[in-house]
Coordinates of C-alpha atoms and ligand atoms in Angstrom, one line a residue:
M451 CA 183.1 87.1 86.6
A452 CA 185.4 85.2 84.9
N453 CA 189.2 85.5 84.8
P454 CA 190.1 82.7 83.3
L455 CA 194.3 82.3 84.4
F456 CA 193.8 83.1 88.1
D457 CA 189.7 81.1 88.0
A458 CA 192.0 77.5 87.2
L459 CA 195.5 78.1 88.1
F460 CA 195.1 80.3 91.7
A461 CA 190.6 80.6 92.6
P462 CA 190.9 76.9 93.3
H463 CA 193.5 76.9 95.8
A464 CA 191.9 78.7 98.1
G465 CA 191.8 77.7 101.7
R466 CA 193.8 74.5 100.5
D467 CA 195.5 73.6 103.7
T468 CA 197.8 71.4 101.6
A469 CA 202.0 72.3 101.0
F470 CA 202.7 74.8 97.4
L471 CA 206.1 75.7 98.2
H472 CA 209.1 74.4 100.3
L473 CA 211.0 77.6 101.0
P474 CA 215.2 76.9 101.3
S475 CA 214.5 78.7 105.3
G476 CA 212.5 75.0 105.9
E477 CA 209.2 76.4 105.6
T478 CA 206.6 75.4 103.9
T479 CA 203.8 77.7 102.3
S480 CA 200.5 75.9 101.5
H481 CA 198.2 76.6 99.0
A482 CA 195.7 78.5 100.9
A483 CA 198.4 81.5 102.1
F484 CA 200.0 81.7 99.0
L485 CA 196.5 82.5 97.5
A486 CA 196.2 85.1 100.1
E487 CA 199.5 86.3 99.9
A488 CA 198.7 86.9 95.8
A489 CA 195.0 88.6 97.1
Q490 CA 196.9 91.1 99.2
Y491 CA 199.3 92.2 95.9
A492 CA 196.5 92.4 93.7
H493 CA 195.3 95.1 96.9
A494 CA 198.5 96.5 96.8
L495 CA 199.0 97.3 93.2
T496 CA 195.0 99.0 93.1
A497 CA 196.1 100.9 96.2
L498 CA 198.8 101.5 93.6
G499 CA 196.7 103.0 91.0
V500 CA 197.2 99.7 88.8
R501 CA 194.5 99.5 86.4
P502 CA 193.4 96.0 83.9
G503 CA 195.6 95.9 81.6
D504 CA 198.6 98.3 83.0
R505 CA 202.1 96.4 83.2
V506 CA 204.1 95.7 85.6
A507 CA 207.9 95.4 85.1
V508 CA 209.8 93.2 88.0
H509 CA 213.1 93.4 88.4
I510 CA 213.6 91.3 91.4
E511 CA 214.8 87.9 93.4
K512 CA 213.1 84.7 92.5
S513 CA 210.7 84.7 95.8
A514 CA 207.2 82.8 97.5
Q515 CA 206.6 86.6 97.2
A516 CA 207.7 87.5 93.6
L517 CA 205.1 84.2 93.1
A518 CA 202.6 86.0 95.1
L519 CA 202.6 89.1 92.9
Y520 CA 203.0 87.4 89.7
A521 CA 199.3 85.6 91.1
G522 CA 198.6 89.6 92.1
C523 CA 199.1 90.7 89.2
V524 CA 196.9 88.1 86.7
Q525 CA 194.1 88.4 89.8
A526 CA 194.1 92.3 89.2
G527 CA 193.7 92.2 85.4
A528 CA 197.4 93.9 84.6
V529 CA 200.4 92.5 83.1
F530 CA 202.9 90.2 84.2
L531 CA 206.3 91.6 83.1
P532 CA 209.1 89.7 84.3
L533 CA 213.1 90.8 83.7
N534 CA 216.3 89.0 83.7
T535 CA 218.1 89.5 87.6
A536 CA 221.1 89.7 85.1
Y537 CA 220.0 92.8 82.9
T538 CA 221.3 95.6 83.5
P539 CA 220.6 99.4 84.4
K540 CA 221.0 100.6 80.9
E541 CA 219.2 97.1 79.2
L542 CA 215.8 98.1 82.0
D543 CA 215.7 101.7 81.0
Y544 CA 214.9 100.0 77.4
F545 CA 212.3 97.8 78.6
V546 CA 210.6 100.4 81.2
G547 CA 210.2 102.8 78.5
D548 CA 209.2 100.5 74.9
S549 CA 206.5 98.5 77.8
G550 CA 205.4 101.7 78.7
A551 CA 205.1 100.3 82.6
A552 CA 202.9 101.5 85.6
L553 CA 205.0 100.1 88.5
F554 CA 208.6 99.2 88.7
V555 CA 209.3 96.6 91.1
C556 CA 213.1 96.3 91.8
D557 CA 215.2 94.7 94.2
P558 CA 215.6 96.9 97.5
G559 CA 219.8 97.5 96.7
E560 CA 219.2 99.1 93.3
A561 CA 216.4 101.3 93.8
A562 CA 218.4 104.0 93.8
E563 CA 219.8 103.3 90.5
M564 CA 216.1 103.0 89.3
S565 CA 214.9 105.7 90.5
S566 CA 216.1 107.8 87.6
I567 CA 215.0 105.2 85.4
A568 CA 211.5 105.5 86.6
A569 CA 211.3 108.9 87.0
K570 CA 212.2 109.2 83.6
H571 CA 209.6 106.6 82.6
G572 CA 206.9 108.2 85.0
C573 CA 206.3 104.7 86.7
I574 CA 205.8 104.2 90.1
L575 CA 209.2 102.3 91.8
H576 CA 208.8 99.9 94.7
T577 CA 210.7 96.9 95.9
L578 CA 211.2 93.4 96.9
A579 CA 213.6 91.4 98.2
G580 CA 214.6 88.7 97.5
D581 CA 213.9 87.4 101.4
G582 CA 210.7 89.1 100.7
T583 CA 210.9 92.2 102.4
G584 CA 210.2 95.7 100.8
T585 CA 208.0 98.5 100.0
L586 CA 205.9 96.6 98.0
A587 CA 205.9 94.2 100.5
D588 CA 204.8 96.4 103.4
L589 CA 202.5 97.9 101.2
A590 CA 200.9 93.5 101.0
E591 CA 201.1 93.5 104.4
A592 CA 198.5 95.7 105.4
Q593 CA 196.3 94.9 102.6
A594 CA 193.5 92.1 103.1
T595 CA 193.6 88.1 102.3
E596 CA 190.6 88.2 99.7
F597 CA 190.5 90.1 96.8
Q598 CA 187.5 90.6 94.5
T599 CA 189.7 89.2 90.9
V600 CA 189.4 91.4 88.1
A601 CA 187.2 90.0 84.9
R602 CA 189.2 89.5 82.1
D603 CA 188.9 87.6 78.8
A604 CA 190.4 85.2 77.1
E605 CA 192.3 87.1 74.2
D606 CA 193.4 89.9 77.0
L607 CA 197.0 89.5 77.9
A608 CA 198.5 88.2 81.3
A609 CA 202.4 89.1 80.6
L610 CA 204.5 90.1 78.8
L611 CA 208.0 88.9 78.6
Y612 CA 210.9 90.3 76.1
T613 CA 213.1 88.2 73.8
S614 CA 215.6 89.5 71.8
G615 CA 215.8 89.6 68.0
T616 CA 218.0 89.2 64.7
T617 CA 217.6 93.1 64.7
G618 CA 219.0 93.7 68.1
R619 CA 216.1 95.5 69.6
S620 CA 214.3 93.4 72.3
K621 CA 210.3 92.8 71.2
G622 CA 207.7 92.0 73.9
A623 CA 205.9 89.0 73.2
M624 CA 202.5 89.5 74.4
L625 CA 200.9 86.5 76.1
T626 CA 197.1 86.4 76.4
H627 CA 195.0 84.2 79.1
R628 CA 194.0 81.4 76.2
N629 CA 197.9 81.3 75.9
L630 CA 198.9 80.5 79.0
L631 CA 195.8 78.3 79.9
S632 CA 195.9 76.0 77.1
N633 CA 199.6 75.6 77.4
A634 CA 199.2 74.5 81.1
E635 CA 196.7 72.3 80.1
A636 CA 198.2 70.3 77.4
L637 CA 201.3 70.3 79.5
V638 CA 199.7 68.7 82.4
D639 CA 197.9 66.5 80.6
T640 CA 200.7 64.9 78.7
W641 CA 203.3 64.8 81.3
R642 CA 200.5 63.9 84.5
F643 CA 201.3 66.4 86.4
T644 CA 199.0 65.1 89.2
A645 CA 198.3 66.9 92.7
N646 CA 200.9 64.2 94.2
D647 CA 204.1 65.8 92.4
V648 CA 206.1 67.6 94.1
L649 CA 208.5 69.8 91.9
L650 CA 212.3 70.7 91.8
H651 CA 212.1 74.0 91.1
A652 CA 215.5 75.7 90.1
L653 CA 215.1 77.6 87.0
P654 CA 214.9 81.7 87.0
I655 CA 211.1 82.4 87.1
F656 CA 212.1 85.3 84.9
H657 CA 211.6 83.4 81.5
S658 CA 208.9 80.8 80.1
H659 CA 210.4 77.6 81.0
G660 CA 210.4 78.4 85.3
L661 CA 207.5 80.7 85.0
F662 CA 205.2 79.0 82.8
V663 CA 206.1 75.7 82.1
A664 CA 207.2 74.3 85.9
T665 CA 204.8 77.2 88.1
N666 CA 202.3 76.7 85.7
V667 CA 201.9 73.6 85.8
T668 CA 202.3 72.8 89.3
L669 CA 199.5 75.6 90.0
L670 CA 196.8 73.4 87.9
A671 CA 197.8 70.3 88.7
G672 CA 197.1 71.3 92.3
G673 CA 201.3 70.0 93.5
S674 CA 204.0 71.5 95.7
M675 CA 207.3 72.8 94.4
I676 CA 210.7 72.6 95.9
F677 CA 211.5 76.6 95.9
L678 CA 215.2 76.8 95.0
P679 CA 216.7 80.4 94.8
K680 CA 219.1 79.1 91.7
F681 CA 220.3 76.3 90.4
D682 CA 222.8 75.2 93.2
Q683 CA 224.2 71.4 92.8
D684 CA 224.7 70.6 96.8
A685 CA 221.0 72.0 97.5
V686 CA 219.5 70.3 94.5
I687 CA 221.5 67.2 95.6
A688 CA 220.1 67.7 99.0
R689 CA 216.4 67.7 97.7
L690 CA 215.5 65.4 95.1
P691 CA 215.2 62.7 97.4
D692 CA 211.7 64.8 98.6
A693 CA 210.6 65.7 94.6
T694 CA 209.6 63.3 92.1
S695 CA 209.6 65.4 89.4
M696 CA 211.9 68.3 88.0
M697 CA 212.3 71.0 84.5
G698 CA 215.7 72.1 83.5
V699 CA 218.1 73.6 80.9
P700 CA 220.5 70.9 79.8
T701 CA 223.0 72.2 81.7
F702 CA 221.7 71.2 85.2
Y703 CA 221.7 67.3 83.6
T704 CA 225.2 68.1 82.7
R705 CA 226.4 69.5 85.5
L706 CA 224.7 67.0 88.0
L707 CA 226.5 64.1 85.4
D708 CA 229.3 65.8 86.4
D709 CA 228.7 65.0 89.8
K710 CA 229.2 61.2 91.2
R711 CA 226.9 61.6 93.6
F712 CA 224.0 61.3 91.2
D713 CA 223.1 58.5 90.7
A714 CA 220.7 55.9 90.3
A715 CA 219.7 55.1 94.0
L716 CA 219.1 59.3 94.5
T717 CA 216.9 59.2 91.6
A718 CA 215.0 55.7 91.5
H719 CA 212.6 57.6 93.3
M720 CA 211.7 60.2 90.5
R721 CA 209.0 60.0 88.0
L722 CA 209.7 62.3 85.6
F723 CA 213.0 64.3 84.6
I724 CA 212.0 67.4 81.7
S725 CA 214.6 69.0 79.4
G726 CA 214.3 72.3 77.3
S727 CA 215.3 75.8 76.3
A728 CA 218.3 74.8 74.5
P729 CA 219.5 71.2 72.1
L730 CA 220.1 68.1 74.7
L731 CA 222.7 66.5 73.3
S732 CA 221.8 62.6 72.4
E733 CA 225.1 61.6 74.6
T734 CA 223.8 63.2 77.7
H735 CA 220.4 61.4 76.9
E736 CA 222.2 58.2 77.2
R737 CA 225.0 59.0 79.9
F738 CA 221.7 60.1 81.6
A739 CA 219.5 57.0 81.4
A740 CA 223.1 54.8 82.1
R741 CA 223.4 56.2 85.0
T742 CA 219.3 56.7 86.4
G743 CA 217.5 54.2 84.4
H744 CA 215.7 57.7 83.8
R745 CA 215.0 58.8 80.1
I746 CA 214.9 62.1 80.2
L747 CA 211.8 63.9 78.4
E748 CA 212.8 66.5 75.7
R749 CA 210.2 69.0 74.8
Y750 CA 210.4 72.0 72.6
G751 CA 209.0 75.8 72.9
M752 CA 209.5 78.9 72.5
T753 CA 208.7 82.3 74.5
E754 CA 206.0 83.3 71.7
T755 CA 204.5 79.7 71.8
S756 CA 205.3 78.0 75.4
M757 CA 205.9 74.4 74.3
N758 CA 204.8 73.5 71.5
T759 CA 206.0 69.7 71.1
S760 CA 207.1 67.1 73.7
N761 CA 208.5 63.3 73.7
P762 CA 205.7 61.0 74.5
Y763 CA 205.3 60.4 78.7
D764 CA 204.9 56.8 77.7
G765 CA 206.5 55.4 74.3
E766 CA 209.8 56.3 73.4
R767 CA 211.6 58.5 74.9
R768 CA 214.2 59.6 71.9
A769 CA 217.6 61.0 71.9
G770 CA 217.8 63.7 70.2
T771 CA 214.5 65.0 69.2
V772 CA 211.6 67.0 70.7
G773 CA 208.7 65.1 70.5
F774 CA 205.3 65.5 68.6
A775 CA 203.3 68.7 68.6
L776 CA 201.4 69.2 71.7
P777 CA 197.3 68.3 72.1
G778 CA 195.5 71.6 69.8
V779 CA 199.0 72.2 68.7
E780 CA 200.1 72.0 64.7
V781 CA 203.5 71.7 63.5
K782 CA 204.8 72.1 59.8
V783 CA 208.1 71.7 58.4
C784 CA 208.1 74.7 55.4
D785 CA 210.6 75.5 52.5
P786 CA 212.2 79.1 54.6
K787 CA 212.1 81.0 50.7
T788 CA 208.5 80.3 49.5
G789 CA 206.8 79.2 52.9
A790 CA 205.0 75.7 51.0
E791 CA 204.9 72.8 53.4
L792 CA 207.6 70.2 52.8
P793 CA 207.6 66.4 52.7
H794 CA 208.6 64.3 56.4
G795 CA 212.2 63.9 56.7
E796 CA 212.9 67.3 54.4
I797 CA 215.2 69.9 56.5
G798 CA 212.9 73.3 57.0
V799 CA 211.9 76.0 58.4
L800 CA 208.9 75.0 62.0
E801 CA 206.0 77.2 61.9
V802 CA 203.3 75.9 64.5
R803 CA 199.8 77.2 65.1
G804 CA 197.8 76.9 68.0
P805 CA 196.5 78.0 71.2
N806 CA 199.2 78.5 72.6
V807 CA 201.0 81.1 69.9
F808 CA 201.3 84.7 71.4
K809 CA 198.9 87.8 70.4
G810 CA 202.4 89.4 68.9
Y811 CA 205.2 91.4 69.6
W812 CA 204.1 94.8 71.8
Q813 CA 203.5 97.8 69.2
M814 CA 205.5 96.2 66.8
P815 CA 203.0 95.4 63.9
E816 CA 205.5 94.7 61.3
K817 CA 207.7 92.7 63.7
T818 CA 204.3 90.4 64.3
R819 CA 204.0 90.2 60.6
E820 CA 207.4 89.0 60.1
E821 CA 207.0 86.4 61.8
L822 CA 202.8 85.7 62.4
R823 CA 201.1 85.1 59.4
D824 CA 197.7 85.3 58.6
D825 CA 196.4 81.9 58.8
G826 CA 198.1 82.1 62.4
F827 CA 201.2 79.7 61.9
F828 CA 203.9 80.8 64.2
I829 CA 207.5 81.4 61.5
T830 CA 209.9 79.7 65.0
G831 CA 213.1 80.6 62.9
D832 CA 213.9 76.7 64.0
L833 CA 215.4 74.9 61.5
S834 CA 213.6 71.3 61.8
L835 CA 212.4 67.8 60.2
I836 CA 209.5 65.2 61.5
D837 CA 210.9 62.1 60.7
A838 CA 209.0 58.8 59.2
D839 CA 208.0 58.5 63.0
G840 CA 206.6 61.9 63.5
Y841 CA 209.4 62.9 66.0
V842 CA 209.9 66.8 65.1
H843 CA 214.1 66.9 64.9
I844 CA 215.4 70.5 65.7
V845 CA 218.3 70.5 63.2
G846 CA 219.7 73.8 63.4
R847 CA 218.4 77.9 63.4
G848 CA 217.7 80.2 60.6
K849 CA 218.2 83.2 62.6
D850 CA 220.7 83.8 64.4
L851 CA 221.0 83.1 67.7
I852 CA 223.1 81.7 70.5
I853 CA 221.8 79.7 73.3
S854 CA 224.3 80.3 75.9
G855 CA 223.0 77.3 79.5
G856 CA 219.1 78.0 78.4
Y857 CA 219.8 81.9 78.1
N858 CA 219.3 83.1 74.3
I859 CA 221.9 86.1 73.2
Y860 CA 220.9 87.5 69.3
P861 CA 224.6 88.1 68.0
K862 CA 223.1 91.7 66.5
E863 CA 223.0 93.2 69.8
I864 CA 225.9 92.6 70.9
E865 CA 228.1 93.7 67.4
L866 CA 225.9 96.7 67.5
F867 CA 227.4 97.4 70.9
L868 CA 231.0 96.7 70.5
D869 CA 230.8 98.5 66.6
A870 CA 230.1 101.6 68.6
Q871 CA 233.0 101.6 70.7
D872 CA 236.4 103.9 70.7
G873 CA 238.8 101.7 67.6
V874 CA 236.1 99.1 66.9
L875 CA 235.8 99.5 62.9
E876 CA 233.4 96.7 62.8
S877 CA 232.8 92.7 64.8
A878 CA 231.4 89.9 64.6
V879 CA 230.0 87.8 67.0
I880 CA 229.6 83.9 67.3
G881 CA 228.5 81.0 69.2
A882 CA 231.6 78.2 69.5
P883 CA 230.5 75.2 71.7
H884 CA 231.0 75.3 75.6
P885 CA 231.2 72.2 77.7
D886 CA 228.7 73.5 80.8
F887 CA 226.9 76.1 78.9
G888 CA 226.5 74.6 75.5
E889 CA 227.8 76.9 73.8
S890 CA 229.0 80.9 74.6
V891 CA 229.6 83.8 73.1
V892 CA 233.3 84.5 70.8
A893 CA 233.6 88.6 69.6
V894 CA 235.9 88.8 66.6
L895 CA 236.6 92.8 66.6
V896 CA 238.7 94.3 63.6
P897 CA 240.8 97.2 65.3
E898 CA 239.6 101.2 63.4
P899 CA 242.5 101.5 60.7
G900 CA 245.5 103.4 62.2
A901 CA 244.2 102.3 66.3
K902 CA 245.7 100.9 68.8
L903 CA 242.2 98.8 69.8
D904 CA 242.0 98.7 74.1
V905 CA 240.5 95.1 74.8
A906 CA 240.1 95.8 78.0
A907 CA 238.1 98.7 78.0
V908 CA 235.6 97.1 75.5
E909 CA 235.0 94.6 77.8
A910 CA 234.9 97.2 80.6
A911 CA 231.8 98.4 78.6
V912 CA 230.9 95.2 78.0
K913 CA 230.3 94.6 81.8
R914 CA 228.7 98.0 82.4
D915 CA 225.9 97.7 80.1
L916 CA 225.4 94.6 79.0
A917 CA 223.7 91.2 80.5
S918 CA 226.6 89.2 82.6
F919 CA 225.0 85.9 80.0
K920 CA 225.7 88.3 76.4
R921 CA 229.4 89.0 77.8
P922 CA 232.2 87.0 75.3
R923 CA 233.9 84.7 77.1
R924 CA 236.6 85.1 74.5
V925 CA 237.3 88.1 72.1
E926 CA 239.7 88.1 69.4
T927 CA 241.3 90.7 66.7
M928 CA 241.3 90.3 63.0
D929 CA 242.5 92.4 60.9
A930 CA 239.0 91.8 58.5
L931 CA 236.2 89.8 58.9
P932 CA 235.6 86.7 56.0
R933 CA 233.5 88.0 53.6
N934 CA 231.5 86.4 50.6
T935 CA 231.8 88.1 47.2
M936 CA 228.1 89.9 48.6
G937 CA 229.8 91.4 50.9
K938 CA 228.2 89.4 53.8
V939 CA 229.8 88.2 56.9
Q940 CA 230.8 84.4 57.1
K941 CA 230.3 83.2 60.4
N942 CA 230.2 80.1 59.2
Q943 CA 234.3 80.4 58.7
L944 CA 234.5 82.2 62.0
R945 CA 232.6 79.2 63.4
S946 CA 234.7 76.9 62.3
R947 CA 238.0 78.7 62.9
F948 CA 237.0 79.8 66.5
A949 CA 234.9 75.7 67.5
A950 CA 237.1 74.8 70.2
V951 CA 238.1 77.8 71.8
F952 CA 236.5 76.5 74.9
S953 CA 237.3 73.1 75.2
G954 CA 240.3 72.2 72.8
Ligands
MLC1678 C1 225.2 82.8 84.2 N1 226.4 82.6 83.9 C2 226.1 82.3 82.6 C3 224.6 81.6 82.3 N2 224.0 81.9 83.8 N3 227.0 82.8 81.3 C4 226.6 82.5 80.3 N4 225.3 81.2 80.0 C5 224.6 81.2 80.7 N5 223.0 80.7 81.0 C6 227.1 83.7 83.8 C7 226.8 84.6 85.3 O1 226.5 85.7 85.4 C8 228.7 84.4 86.1 O2 228.6 85.8 85.5 C9 229.1 83.3 85.2 O3 228.4 82.9 84.7 C10 229.5 82.1 86.7 O4 227.8 81.7 87.2 P1 227.7 80.4 87.2 O5 227.6 80.6 88.8 O6 228.0 78.8 86.8 O7 225.7 80.3 87.0 P2 224.6 79.7 87.4 O8 224.2 80.6 88.3 O9 225.6 78.1 87.7 O10 223.7 80.1 86.3 C11 224.0 78.6 85.5 C12 222.9 78.3 84.9 C13 221.7 79.3 84.5 C14 222.5 77.7 83.6 C15 221.8 77.4 86.1 O11 222.2 80.1 83.6 C16 220.0 79.1 84.7 O12 218.9 78.8 85.0 N6 219.7 78.3 83.3 C17 218.6 78.9 83.2 C18 217.9 79.1 81.2 C19 216.6 79.4 81.4 O13 215.8 79.1 82.5 N7 216.2 79.7 80.1 C20 214.4 79.4 80.0 C21 214.7 80.5 79.2 S1 212.7 80.3 78.7 P3 230.0 86.5 86.1 O14 231.0 87.8 84.6 O15 229.6 87.5 87.5 O16 230.9 85.7 86.1 C22 212.8 79.3 76.7 C23 211.7 78.5 76.2 C24 211.5 77.2 76.5 O17 214.2 79.4 76.4 O18 211.7 76.7 75.7 O19 212.0 76.9 77.7
AMP1679 P1 213.4 81.7 73.8 O1 213.3 82.7 73.1 O2 214.1 82.1 75.0 O3 211.8 81.5 74.7 O4 213.8 80.6 73.0 C1 213.5 79.6 72.4 C2 214.0 79.3 71.5 O5 215.3 77.9 72.6 C3 213.7 78.3 70.5 O6 213.1 79.0 68.9 C4 215.0 77.4 70.0 O7 216.1 77.1 69.4 C5 215.7 76.5 71.2 N1 215.2 75.5 72.2 C6 214.2 75.1 72.8 N2 214.1 74.3 73.6 C7 214.5 73.5 72.7 C8 214.9 71.6 72.7 N3 214.4 71.2 73.1 N4 216.0 71.6 71.1 C9 216.4 72.7 70.9 N5 216.1 74.0 71.1 C10 215.0 74.3 71.8

């Protein structure tokens, strides 16, 4: 019986004694050992009553076991639902409830707090820590190391990834076996990954970049990963000599460039540096090339589509562009009002179609219809143009989105939260250039007439209820927000006014 993702990514590794994960402890997990552990997790899930198609929500630290749980979910036919470790209980309550998860796996340290969320939504709670211990690990350890893979169709869901939206309510992007497998195949091919690759993996594994791009590509190619818990400058520099390739968000590369130890000698043996999730400034691209002799390969993607375009492996990696459509993927630039395709050189909204494009938003048919056309094109909301040589440029965003260190933040979500605080009449949230994160969050608060606004109390509420990366790093107050004659808040005015708050 077939299970497209498991058969291609995981099953071929059974019995392979080759290295898969190089861990910070100095230990190495072989492909065979990883497969055996995945099977144990698949058994554990089944023993807990998780059925094919059920969602398994995880709010856990990055570890080899967390990855084995992902593999176990795929093998057992469940839908993997990873959640940002920065999410607060209030945020998690929404994700667990909305997804109708059958099982919620959290860190042992937060189990007490999470038990009420699990109870409220009628799901089972288990734990898994960053060191690989926990109640789920105990259960898995007692299981057999082989598991009869559950059959799945290419159109069945393999993962549900939440992405916030312009309305402030997060939407679950439904990703099928076909979506994830086709993208891994296109990327292995485009980026020439092989079993000899050792990928330096310092990304989180709760997002598309670290989980599907980095991990699935390495699994499909049969290579290994230096699996770091997070981006730690010293650890990355220490481990680079053992790697052949690295993937990161632009902040990784600007931080490395700020470090004198990062030079041509340290990177001489490297095959490939890849960047994505946020725009890589041309200046960073050129500084990187001047320092190391490597031209970063920039690509472009989204949670809903995985990767869409990439600069070429051979040929010019053009700074400030995201290259060409991947094999099997179509891209076109369209008029935002009419949807008509625009000629090369004109700016419009990028639309993409291909086997990588998701199935829709979880239980949100209307939202799905707004963004996914009947003919299969997905409206990305990214403003772009295609130049005379066919390179795609992302020139801005039609959507009101801030990208901070590779994490997406939708202002609406923060504005709705701020507006509900005592003493706040209304608010506007914008992004301002930030030297480390690319962009960071600025909140402008308008106090209620006659009220004394307690900004510190508002900040404390934000800290309690919103993930730390969404926290406004600057809070300003104004008597009124600038509006146009239609009454719409003029965010451009706010953006220019606060453009230098983090840099000047
Ligand atoms: C951490 N913090 C952030 C932040 N990351 N704040 C804003 N933006 C971020 N990205 C907060 C911390 O919680 C902490 O808050 C404070 O900043 C200091 O943390 P730090 O030590 O400087 O952060 P660090 O741990 O070094 O993390 C920075 C980072 C990390 C850039 C290494 O954010 C990261 O790994 N980003 C990768 C994101 C990613 O994988 N995106 C892919 C999405 S998929 P406090 O309050 O405690 O001080 C996608 C599709 C695609 O977009 O195309 O790939
Ligand atoms: P996410 O919803 O987290 O998947 O983020 C996807 C968004 O990140 C895209 O819609 C783009 O706005 C942005 N993005 C990803 N890669 C790039 C890139 N290379 N250049 C510019 N923006 C990017």
